[in-house]
Amino acid sequence: MTNPSFCECAAAPVRVRLRHSALALAALAACVAQAREGGVQLAQNLRAPSMNEVVVTATRTAQPLADIVADVSIVDRETIEQSGATGLADVLARLPGIEMVRNGGPGTSTSLYLRGGETRYTAVYIDGVRVDSQAGSGGVAWEAIPLSMIDRVEVLRGPAAAVYGSDAVAGVIQIFTKKGEAGVSPYVGVGVGSHRTWRTEAGVSGGSGTVDYALGLARERSDGFNASTKAGSNPDRDGYAMTSANARLGLQMSAAHRLEGTWLYSDSNSGYDTSKADDRSLRRLQALGLAWQAQWSSSYKTRLSITDTQDRYETTPSPYLTDTRLRGYLLQNEWRLGVHQFTANLERREDRLENAPIDRSRSQDALALGYGLNAGKHTLQLNARHDSDSEFGGKSTGSAAYGYAFAPHWRATASAGTAFRAPTLYQRFSMYGDATLQPETSRNVELGLKWAEGANSFSATAYRNKVSNLINWVGSTGSCPGNSGPFPGCYSNVGQARYEGITLAGSTRAGPVQLRGSVDLQNPKNLDSGKLLARRARHHASFGADTRVAGWTLGGEVQASGQRYDDVGNTKRLGGYTLFNLYASTRLARDYQVVARLDNLADKNYEIARGYATAGRSFYVGLKWAPSY
């Protein structure tokens, strides 16, 4: 788990009904007070990066953070290591605009809602390799991505289908593993925690001449706790075990040409309760990528990549097996001419699902064009894309974003964009499927206000994203075979949803203490029923502070969420909660670092999914050896 240190906020009014607005007003007042004293840092990650830091997720090209109009956050390796977190979702849930839901403890089914959007509305990449599932409603299995393998994460909030194609309705999350640098850098880490949790990891990275490399291996295990609070479920502990590995190899063939291969693998076994048996989930995730990059001149370069992903999920003793394969091809062209940047990409995606009796595949071919301008006070980004789907035909999307630095340290931004998500093969061809389903589509607009001066910043982002042709499983309706089965119902295009909200965030230093925080006010609503979408709160917030004392980094954080509903009818209420966490880290010697964390200090009893337990007060202590040469 981590401490959000980012700054994105908004100044435009948004129609968000909130029962408890005091939290938002307090946060805004704090931001304004900090601004009057000298500003709040425009740092959109957990540790306030330099505005010169380069990110690639916004446009698929490397750009300084200061030049990006989009709403982006960054999480670096230092933040991850100091977090003591058990999973990537725990880290990301501290960022603005993100909520997490988990059906039990670590290793169980985990969802992330980006700006209130379902998990399937976020496109996820690992070292440029698309990770997704064609089973169920789709989306990445967050519990299968090993945190120990990750070096950096970039989060883009807002639709990006004009750059990435299908699925990027709420945003894009790009995950990067460690890249080798000159020399040799080995590491070994161990850790222990509550519920008989333990971790071990080891790896080495380096480079010499034309070759660079990074290798890693990790194993973690926990006895866990009883995940289900439902009557009649197995009262056993629902633990988990995960083995993961990664490799990244680069070959600098010449000053202009580089070849790189990446591999990430995880194999997990976790407990869950749907019966009195020892129900287990077995999941294997593998992501492979091969890319060649050529710098033909100072202004023109290309990148050609081939990627392959497997997501295999199985349950025992109840027999169920689903296997998703995703193959991708990308030819990317980039021209830089003074203050102008042009991109032209050709992309192909191939999906395949094996889930007896389903054995189906489909493909999407796309052309994407982009133009960027960074001229003094003005920043402009335009993107357009056309996807040709083997089942649905053509789908065009576009986006436009503009930033204007209207005064020293101030910038206003505005953007609009369209996006879509094709239904999964399971939603179309399973016993609960409907072959006539149409893609979900969205239209998004947002406004932002950002202020950065010195080590402080303040920002705000207001957005509205309307989704049409919303796909849900609807009980006792439709003509699919499942409608006459034990769980009658079918997937259906049921109507429309609207995701709207405002994000306030800031960071500043008060003497030796670094302060940070964010508040999200949102209204994710089903427009047909007028009900709040399930498991999403109208407001949630995160605040933190840390300082250095006698060689130690000491910190604390607060996570707060308002009430939610566990069902689409808004009849099953989930109460709000506030959690307090503490953490500390130091170097015992030049090559040794120790991290300690205490979560849920007050031992709060709360639910984020009805019928599933959450961890009470828990601790973690880790030791890592990484020699410096």
XYZ file of C-alpha atoms in Angstrom, residues 21-31:
11
model
C -19.881 17.269 1.133
C -17.938 18.441 4.174
C -15.013 16.221 3.213
C -14.749 17.871 -0.195
C -15.035 21.389 1.194
C -12.346 20.690 3.769
C -10.021 19.343 1.106
C -10.627 22.286 -1.189
C -10.108 24.750 1.648
C -6.831 23.049 2.474
C -5.747 23.283 -1.155
